[in-house]
PDB file of C-alpha atoms in Angstrom:
ATOM      1  CA  UNK A   1     -47.624 -82.884 -22.166  1.00  0.00           C
ATOM      2  CA  UNK A   2     -45.257 -83.625 -19.206  1.00  0.00           C
ATOM      3  CA  UNK A   3     -45.211 -80.911 -16.330  1.00  0.00           C
ATOM      4  CA  UNK A   4     -42.115 -79.311 -15.113  1.00  0.00           C
ATOM      5  CA  UNK A   5     -41.472 -78.469 -11.488  1.00  0.00           C
ATOM      6  CA  UNK A   6     -44.385 -76.544 -10.567  1.00  0.00           C
ATOM      7  CA  UNK A   7     -42.528 -75.219  -7.305  1.00  0.00           C
ATOM      8  CA  UNK A   8     -39.565 -73.863  -9.678  1.00  0.00           C
ATOM      9  CA  UNK A   9     -39.398 -69.976  -9.429  1.00  0.00           C
ATOM     10  CA  UNK A  10     -36.348 -69.369 -11.567  1.00  0.00           C
ATOM     11  CA  UNK A  11     -35.801 -66.562 -13.868  1.00  0.00           C
ATOM     12  CA  UNK A  12     -33.789 -68.501 -16.529  1.00  0.00           C
ATOM     13  CA  UNK A  13     -33.087 -66.498 -19.756  1.00  0.00           C
ATOM     14  CA  UNK A  14     -35.485 -68.268 -21.998  1.00  0.00           C
ATOM     15  CA  UNK A  15     -38.377 -67.486 -19.496  1.00  0.00           C
ATOM     16  CA  UNK A  16     -37.766 -64.238 -18.135  1.00  0.00           C
ATOM     17  CA  UNK A  17     -40.369 -61.538 -18.302  1.00  0.00           C
ATOM     18  CA  UNK A  18     -37.962 -59.532 -21.114  1.00  0.00           C
ATOM     19  CA  UNK A  19     -37.733 -62.966 -23.060  1.00  0.00           C
ATOM     20  CA  UNK A  20     -41.804 -62.960 -22.979  1.00  0.00           C
ATOM     21  CA  UNK A  21     -42.019 -59.442 -24.030  1.00  0.00           C
ATOM     22  CA  UNK A  22     -39.662 -60.249 -26.904  1.00  0.00           C
ATOM     23  CA  UNK A  23     -41.670 -63.095 -27.882  1.00  0.00           C
ATOM     24  CA  UNK A  24     -44.650 -60.716 -28.405  1.00  0.00           C
ATOM     25  CA  UNK A  25     -42.719 -58.242 -30.232  1.00  0.00           C
ATOM     26  CA  UNK A  26     -41.735 -60.798 -32.885  1.00  0.00           C
ATOM     27  CA  UNK A  27     -45.273 -62.466 -33.272  1.00  0.00           C
ATOM     28  CA  UNK A  28     -47.563 -59.242 -32.356  1.00  0.00           C
ATOM     29  CA  UNK A  29     -48.589 -58.054 -35.545  1.00  0.00           C
ATOM     30  CA  UNK A  30     -49.460 -61.683 -36.741  1.00  0.00           C
ATOM     31  CA  UNK A  31     -51.011 -62.560 -33.296  1.00  0.00           C
ATOM     32  CA  UNK A  32     -52.979 -59.407 -33.473  1.00  0.00           C
ATOM     33  CA  UNK A  33     -54.726 -60.731 -36.570  1.00  0.00           C
ATOM     34  CA  UNK A  34     -56.180 -63.769 -35.144  1.00  0.00           C
ATOM     35  CA  UNK A  35     -57.642 -61.970 -32.283  1.00  0.00           C
ATOM     36  CA  UNK A  36     -60.457 -60.167 -33.861  1.00  0.00           C
ATOM     37  CA  UNK A  37     -63.318 -60.803 -31.330  1.00  0.00           C
ATOM     38  CA  UNK A  38     -63.862 -60.131 -27.592  1.00  0.00           C
ATOM     39  CA  UNK A  39     -64.033 -63.448 -25.358  1.00  0.00           C
ATOM     40  CA  UNK A  40     -67.840 -64.457 -24.723  1.00  0.00           C
ATOM     41  CA  UNK A  41     -66.836 -64.621 -20.883  1.00  0.00           C
ATOM     42  CA  UNK A  42     -65.458 -61.063 -20.997  1.00  0.00           C
ATOM     43  CA  UNK A  43     -68.385 -59.931 -22.870  1.00  0.00           C
ATOM     44  CA  UNK A  44     -70.815 -61.509 -20.261  1.00  0.00           C
ATOM     45  CA  UNK A  45     -68.608 -59.830 -17.345  1.00  0.00           C
ATOM     46  CA  UNK A  46     -68.964 -56.220 -18.955  1.00  0.00           C
ATOM     47  CA  UNK A  47     -72.622 -56.883 -19.400  1.00  0.00           C
ATOM     48  CA  UNK A  48     -73.128 -57.406 -15.704  1.00  0.00           C
ATOM     49  CA  UNK A  49     -71.129 -54.585 -14.866  1.00  0.00           C
ATOM     50  CA  UNK A  50     -72.178 -51.231 -13.833  1.00  0.00           C
ATOM     51  CA  UNK A  51     -70.894 -48.074 -15.631  1.00  0.00           C
ATOM     52  CA  UNK A  52     -67.474 -47.092 -14.448  1.00  0.00           C
ATOM     53  CA  UNK A  53     -65.434 -44.040 -14.466  1.00  0.00           C
ATOM     54  CA  UNK A  54     -62.249 -45.532 -15.027  1.00  0.00           C
ATOM     55  CA  UNK A  55     -61.712 -49.184 -16.483  1.00  0.00           C
ATOM     56  CA  UNK A  56     -58.431 -50.820 -16.930  1.00  0.00           C
ATOM     57  CA  UNK A  57     -57.529 -53.653 -19.405  1.00  0.00           C
ATOM     58  CA  UNK A  58     -54.245 -55.130 -18.124  1.00  0.00           C
ATOM     59  CA  UNK A  59     -52.499 -57.067 -20.987  1.00  0.00           C
ATOM     60  CA  UNK A  60     -54.577 -55.400 -23.534  1.00  0.00           C
ATOM     61  CA  UNK A  61     -53.006 -56.795 -26.572  1.00  0.00           C
ATOM     62  CA  UNK A  62     -54.812 -55.514 -29.541  1.00  0.00           C
ATOM     63  CA  UNK A  63     -57.385 -53.701 -27.677  1.00  0.00           C
ATOM     64  CA  UNK A  64     -60.283 -55.922 -28.352  1.00  0.00           C
ATOM     65  CA  UNK A  65     -61.389 -55.964 -24.784  1.00  0.00           C
ATOM     66  CA  UNK A  66     -60.527 -52.219 -24.030  1.00  0.00           C
ATOM     67  CA  UNK A  67     -62.718 -51.626 -27.041  1.00  0.00           C
ATOM     68  CA  UNK A  68     -65.468 -53.224 -25.416  1.00  0.00           C
ATOM     69  CA  UNK A  69     -64.862 -51.479 -21.817  1.00  0.00           C
ATOM     70  CA  UNK A  70     -65.494 -48.167 -23.754  1.00  0.00           C
ATOM     71  CA  UNK A  71     -69.160 -49.125 -23.904  1.00  0.00           C
ATOM     72  CA  UNK A  72     -69.514 -48.694 -19.939  1.00  0.00           C
ATOM     73  CA  UNK A  73     -66.692 -46.355 -19.028  1.00  0.00           C
ATOM     74  CA  UNK A  74     -65.923 -42.826 -19.185  1.00  0.00           C
ATOM     75  CA  UNK A  75     -61.939 -43.579 -19.387  1.00  0.00           C
ATOM     76  CA  UNK A  76     -60.375 -46.886 -20.367  1.00  0.00           C
ATOM     77  CA  UNK A  77     -56.755 -47.741 -20.035  1.00  0.00           C
ATOM     78  CA  UNK A  78     -55.161 -50.500 -21.867  1.00  0.00           C
ATOM     79  CA  UNK A  79     -51.702 -51.692 -20.651  1.00  0.00           C
ATOM     80  CA  UNK A  80     -49.308 -54.173 -22.395  1.00  0.00           C
ATOM     81  CA  UNK A  81     -45.652 -54.804 -22.632  1.00  0.00           C
ATOM     82  CA  UNK A  82     -45.463 -55.334 -26.117  1.00  0.00           C
ATOM     83  CA  UNK A  83     -45.056 -52.213 -28.332  1.00  0.00           C
ATOM     84  CA  UNK A  84     -46.099 -54.100 -31.464  1.00  0.00           C
ATOM     85  CA  UNK A  85     -49.285 -55.360 -29.795  1.00  0.00           C
ATOM     86  CA  UNK A  86     -49.747 -51.455 -28.358  1.00  0.00           C
ATOM     87  CA  UNK A  87     -49.510 -50.445 -32.329  1.00  0.00           C
ATOM     88  CA  UNK A  88     -52.145 -52.729 -33.117  1.00  0.00           C
ATOM     89  CA  UNK A  89     -54.431 -51.667 -30.436  1.00  0.00           C
ATOM     90  CA  UNK A  90     -53.905 -47.980 -31.611  1.00  0.00           C
ATOM     91  CA  UNK A  91     -54.861 -48.972 -35.173  1.00  0.00           C
ATOM     92  CA  UNK A  92     -58.129 -50.443 -33.682  1.00  0.00           C
ATOM     93  CA  UNK A  93     -59.192 -48.005 -30.751  1.00  0.00           C
ATOM     94  CA  UNK A  94     -57.517 -44.718 -31.856  1.00  0.00           C
ATOM     95  CA  UNK A  95     -57.603 -42.207 -29.121  1.00  0.00           C
ATOM     96  CA  UNK A  96     -60.835 -43.906 -27.336  1.00  0.00           C
ATOM     97  CA  UNK A  97     -58.557 -45.774 -25.110  1.00  0.00           C
ATOM     98  CA  UNK A  98     -55.433 -44.478 -23.197  1.00  0.00           C
ATOM     99  CA  UNK A  99     -52.634 -46.907 -24.112  1.00  0.00           C
ATOM    100  CA  UNK A 100     -49.556 -47.550 -21.981  1.00  0.00           C
ATOM    101  CA  UNK A 101     -46.538 -49.624 -22.166  1.00  0.00           C
ATOM    102  CA  UNK A 102     -45.869 -51.282 -18.887  1.00  0.00           C
ATOM    103  CA  UNK A 103     -45.470 -54.111 -16.552  1.00  0.00           C
ATOM    104  CA  UNK A 104     -48.268 -56.017 -14.951  1.00  0.00           C
ATOM    105  CA  UNK A 105     -46.279 -56.067 -11.801  1.00  0.00           C
ATOM    106  CA  UNK A 106     -45.736 -52.354 -11.492  1.00  0.00           C
ATOM    107  CA  UNK A 107     -49.183 -50.588 -12.871  1.00  0.00           C
ATOM    108  CA  UNK A 108     -48.431 -47.105 -13.434  1.00  0.00           C
ATOM    109  CA  UNK A 109     -51.967 -46.167 -11.713  1.00  0.00           C
ATOM    110  CA  UNK A 110     -52.699 -44.440  -8.462  1.00  0.00           C
ATOM    111  CA  UNK A 111     -54.012 -46.596  -5.638  1.00  0.00           C
ATOM    112  CA  UNK A 112     -57.955 -46.999  -5.684  1.00  0.00           C
ATOM    113  CA  UNK A 113     -58.461 -45.067  -9.191  1.00  0.00           C
ATOM    114  CA  UNK A 114     -59.868 -48.109 -11.053  1.00  0.00           C
ATOM    115  CA  UNK A 115     -63.694 -48.923 -11.062  1.00  0.00           C
ATOM    116  CA  UNK A 116     -63.577 -52.098 -13.292  1.00  0.00           C
ATOM    117  CA  UNK A 117     -60.815 -54.091 -14.674  1.00  0.00           C
ATOM    118  CA  UNK A 118     -60.020 -57.154 -16.766  1.00  0.00           C
ATOM    119  CA  UNK A 119     -56.962 -59.093 -16.695  1.00  0.00           C
ATOM    120  CA  UNK A 120     -57.222 -61.706 -19.044  1.00  0.00           C
ATOM    121  CA  UNK A 121     -54.899 -64.298 -20.778  1.00  0.00           C
ATOM    122  CA  UNK A 122     -51.900 -62.428 -19.268  1.00  0.00           C
ATOM    123  CA  UNK A 123     -51.241 -63.856 -15.827  1.00  0.00           C
ATOM    124  CA  UNK A 124     -50.024 -67.086 -17.323  1.00  0.00           C
ATOM    125  CA  UNK A 125     -47.213 -65.411 -19.145  1.00  0.00           C
ATOM    126  CA  UNK A 126     -45.694 -64.130 -16.119  1.00  0.00           C
ATOM    127  CA  UNK A 127     -42.558 -66.579 -15.709  1.00  0.00           C
ATOM    128  CA  UNK A 128     -42.228 -66.916 -11.765  1.00  0.00           C
ATOM    129  CA  UNK A 129     -44.798 -67.174  -9.035  1.00  0.00           C
ATOM    130  CA  UNK A 130     -43.529 -64.299  -7.337  1.00  0.00           C
ATOM    131  CA  UNK A 131     -44.049 -62.024 -10.427  1.00  0.00           C
ATOM    132  CA  UNK A 132     -47.703 -63.583 -10.784  1.00  0.00           C
ATOM    133  CA  UNK A 133     -48.414 -62.694  -7.063  1.00  0.00           C
ATOM    134  CA  UNK A 134     -47.096 -59.304  -7.494  1.00  0.00           C
ATOM    135  CA  UNK A 135     -49.239 -58.709 -10.466  1.00  0.00           C
ATOM    136  CA  UNK A 136     -52.413 -59.783  -8.329  1.00  0.00           C
ATOM    137  CA  UNK A 137     -51.359 -57.372  -5.629  1.00  0.00           C
ATOM    138  CA  UNK A 138     -50.927 -54.431  -8.047  1.00  0.00           C
ATOM    139  CA  UNK A 139     -54.441 -55.295  -9.316  1.00  0.00           C
ATOM    140  CA  UNK A 140     -55.897 -55.097  -5.759  1.00  0.00           C
ATOM    141  CA  UNK A 141     -53.831 -51.943  -4.864  1.00  0.00           C
ATOM    142  CA  UNK A 142     -55.354 -49.919  -8.087  1.00  0.00           C
ATOM    143  CA  UNK A 143     -58.910 -51.137  -7.747  1.00  0.00           C
ATOM    144  CA  UNK A 144     -61.289 -48.742  -5.869  1.00  0.00           C
ATOM    145  CA  UNK A 145     -63.520 -49.909  -2.654  1.00  0.00           C
ATOM    146  CA  UNK A 146     -66.492 -51.809  -4.619  1.00  0.00           C
ATOM    147  CA  UNK A 147     -64.672 -52.336  -7.808  1.00  0.00           C
ATOM    148  CA  UNK A 148     -64.380 -55.742  -9.435  1.00  0.00           C
ATOM    149  CA  UNK A 149     -61.953 -57.412 -11.927  1.00  0.00           C
ATOM    150  CA  UNK A 150     -62.382 -60.602 -14.061  1.00  0.00           C
ATOM    151  CA  UNK A 151     -59.130 -62.686 -14.132  1.00  0.00           C
ATOM    152  CA  UNK A 152     -58.177 -65.456 -16.310  1.00  0.00           C
ATOM    153  CA  UNK A 153     -55.288 -68.083 -16.956  1.00  0.00           C
ATOM    154  CA  UNK A 154     -54.944 -70.941 -19.140  1.00  0.00           C
ATOM    155  CA  UNK A 155     -55.979 -74.110 -16.923  1.00  0.00           C
ATOM    156  CA  UNK A 156     -55.002 -77.844 -16.659  1.00  0.00           C
ATOM    157  CA  UNK A 157     -58.751 -78.415 -17.475  1.00  0.00           C
ATOM    158  CA  UNK A 158     -58.115 -77.836 -21.005  1.00  0.00           C
ATOM    159  CA  UNK A 159     -57.828 -81.242 -23.023  1.00  0.00           C
ATOM    160  CA  UNK A 160     -54.647 -80.292 -24.534  1.00  0.00           C
ATOM    161  CA  UNK A 161     -53.053 -81.001 -21.179  1.00  0.00           C
ATOM    162  CA  UNK A 162     -52.281 -84.592 -19.643  1.00  0.00           C
ATOM    163  CA  UNK A 163     -52.922 -83.217 -16.170  1.00  0.00           C
ATOM    164  CA  UNK A 164     -56.395 -83.153 -15.104  1.00  0.00           C
ATOM    165  CA  UNK A 165     -58.765 -80.392 -13.732  1.00  0.00           C
ATOM    166  CA  UNK A 166     -58.266 -81.979 -10.081  1.00  0.00           C
ATOM    167  CA  UNK A 167     -54.538 -81.426 -10.313  1.00  0.00           C
ATOM    168  CA  UNK A 168     -53.477 -79.598  -7.189  1.00  0.00           C
ATOM    169  CA  UNK A 169     -50.645 -77.732  -8.930  1.00  0.00           C
ATOM    170  CA  UNK A 170     -49.931 -76.464 -12.350  1.00  0.00           C
ATOM    171  CA  UNK A 171     -46.807 -76.601 -14.517  1.00  0.00           C
ATOM    172  CA  UNK A 172     -44.542 -74.403 -16.724  1.00  0.00           C
ATOM    173  CA  UNK A 173     -44.569 -75.086 -20.466  1.00  0.00           C
ATOM    174  CA  UNK A 174     -44.010 -73.652 -23.733  1.00  0.00           C
ATOM    175  CA  UNK A 175     -46.502 -73.515 -26.687  1.00  0.00           C
ATOM    176  CA  UNK A 176     -45.232 -72.770 -30.218  1.00  0.00           C
ATOM    177  CA  UNK A 177     -46.680 -69.858 -32.190  1.00  0.00           C
ATOM    178  CA  UNK A 178     -46.375 -70.363 -35.992  1.00  0.00           C
ATOM    179  CA  UNK A 179     -45.835 -67.246 -38.445  1.00  0.00           C
ATOM    180  CA  UNK A 180     -46.513 -67.058 -41.937  1.00  0.00           C
ATOM    181  CA  UNK A 181     -43.460 -69.006 -43.572  1.00  0.00           C
ATOM    182  CA  UNK A 182     -43.518 -71.628 -41.011  1.00  0.00           C
ATOM    183  CA  UNK A 183     -41.010 -70.106 -38.272  1.00  0.00           C
ATOM    184  CA  UNK A 184     -42.179 -71.059 -34.829  1.00  0.00           C
ATOM    185  CA  UNK A 185     -41.765 -68.975 -31.828  1.00  0.00           C
ATOM    186  CA  UNK A 186     -42.184 -70.651 -28.419  1.00  0.00           C
ATOM    187  CA  UNK A 187     -44.391 -68.716 -25.802  1.00  0.00           C
ATOM    188  CA  UNK A 188     -44.073 -69.328 -22.202  1.00  0.00           C
ATOM    189  CA  UNK A 189     -47.105 -70.258 -20.144  1.00  0.00           C
ATOM    190  CA  UNK A 190     -47.666 -71.173 -16.581  1.00  0.00           C
ATOM    191  CA  UNK A 191     -50.749 -73.708 -16.774  1.00  0.00           C
ATOM    192  CA  UNK A 192     -52.800 -73.375 -13.731  1.00  0.00           C
ATOM    193  CA  UNK A 193     -54.551 -75.984 -11.795  1.00  0.00           C
ATOM    194  CA  UNK A 194     -57.776 -74.623 -10.654  1.00  0.00           C
ATOM    195  CA  UNK A 195     -56.999 -75.166  -6.813  1.00  0.00           C
ATOM    196  CA  UNK A 196     -53.541 -73.406  -7.382  1.00  0.00           C
ATOM    197  CA  UNK A 197     -55.481 -70.514  -9.082  1.00  0.00           C
ATOM    198  CA  UNK A 198     -57.598 -70.343  -6.203  1.00  0.00           C
ATOM    199  CA  UNK A 199     -54.560 -70.378  -3.708  1.00  0.00           C
ATOM    200  CA  UNK A 200     -52.827 -67.720  -5.410  1.00  0.00           C
ATOM    201  CA  UNK A 201     -55.771 -65.332  -5.289  1.00  0.00           C
ATOM    202  CA  UNK A 202     -56.204 -66.383  -1.527  1.00  0.00           C
ATOM    203  CA  UNK A 203     -52.611 -65.450  -0.711  1.00  0.00           C
ATOM    204  CA  UNK A 204     -52.901 -62.012  -2.608  1.00  0.00           C
ATOM    205  CA  UNK A 205     -54.766 -58.984  -1.543  1.00  0.00           C
ATOM    206  CA  UNK A 206     -57.711 -59.986  -3.692  1.00  0.00           C
ATOM    207  CA  UNK A 207     -60.810 -61.720  -2.687  1.00  0.00           C
ATOM    208  CA  UNK A 208     -62.322 -64.485  -4.860  1.00  0.00           C
ATOM    209  CA  UNK A 209     -66.070 -63.590  -5.399  1.00  0.00           C
ATOM    210  CA  UNK A 210     -66.885 -66.401  -7.894  1.00  0.00           C
ATOM    211  CA  UNK A 211     -65.007 -68.547 -10.296  1.00  0.00           C
ATOM    212  CA  UNK A 212     -65.638 -70.842 -13.206  1.00  0.00           C
ATOM    213  CA  UNK A 213     -64.046 -73.168 -15.864  1.00  0.00           C
ATOM    214  CA  UNK A 214     -64.727 -72.167 -19.258  1.00  0.00           C
ATOM    215  CA  UNK A 215     -62.937 -73.156 -22.619  1.00  0.00           C
ATOM    216  CA  UNK A 216     -60.052 -74.480 -20.600  1.00  0.00           C
ATOM    217  CA  UNK A 217     -59.368 -71.470 -18.574  1.00  0.00           C
ATOM    218  CA  UNK A 218     -59.779 -70.619 -15.131  1.00  0.00           C
ATOM    219  CA  UNK A 219     -62.092 -67.414 -14.685  1.00  0.00           C
ATOM    220  CA  UNK A 220     -62.231 -65.400 -11.362  1.00  0.00           C
ATOM    221  CA  UNK A 221     -64.177 -62.413 -10.384  1.00  0.00           C
ATOM    222  CA  UNK A 222     -62.272 -60.788  -7.745  1.00  0.00           C
ATOM    223  CA  UNK A 223     -62.367 -57.629  -5.649  1.00  0.00           C
ATOM    224  CA  UNK A 224     -59.767 -55.972  -3.494  1.00  0.00           C
ATOM    225  CA  UNK A 225     -59.664 -57.531  -0.210  1.00  0.00           C
ATOM    226  CA  UNK A 226     -60.542 -55.190   2.748  1.00  0.00           C
ATOM    227  CA  UNK A 227     -61.757 -52.374   0.684  1.00  0.00           C
ATOM    228  CA  UNK A 228     -65.172 -53.681   0.454  1.00  0.00           C
ATOM    229  CA  UNK A 229     -67.770 -50.769   0.757  1.00  0.00           C
TER     230      UNK A 229
END
């Protein structure tokens, strides 16, 4: 799959945040039905984490990872831009999770109020580098001193893409979602090169504690830079 210009930061209509949100309104119900189980990498992160007062799932989708966080947190907040996915999350987790519609670049939470967070399979849907960076800084803002988060994004390491894991920069693309009946809906992705993923974290207010490539994704454990206890 040929990459587009990785330095492009345009907000063309087909790739605006509003367009991405509309995509998940259109496919949310069907998408949710294909996302029943928590990812193993998230399960491992939660298993290795201490109990928390407040946990946050950014891009919570149908609530499968927020549900996992309820096992170790007194309060769990799940945030997503899509009403359709939030309805699926409500059906799944009921009132055990506080569900909010919102934007990953403007988290509706107080600074330092989150003790544990997951931000998986969502960063790569933000259609500009400035938006992706803003979301990382927002995550850093809401994390408390000593808190950690798991961050993930689709990577050039995936065998679906022509670019290799040693690529220096990622690229923008769309991947079709096929609805029952055969209609296809294009979904925007920024496919991260691992080196680029590391750079974006380094340029944000987060510190990368550890990183791995798993199942074609970059996974990073991060903490708020300058807030360590």
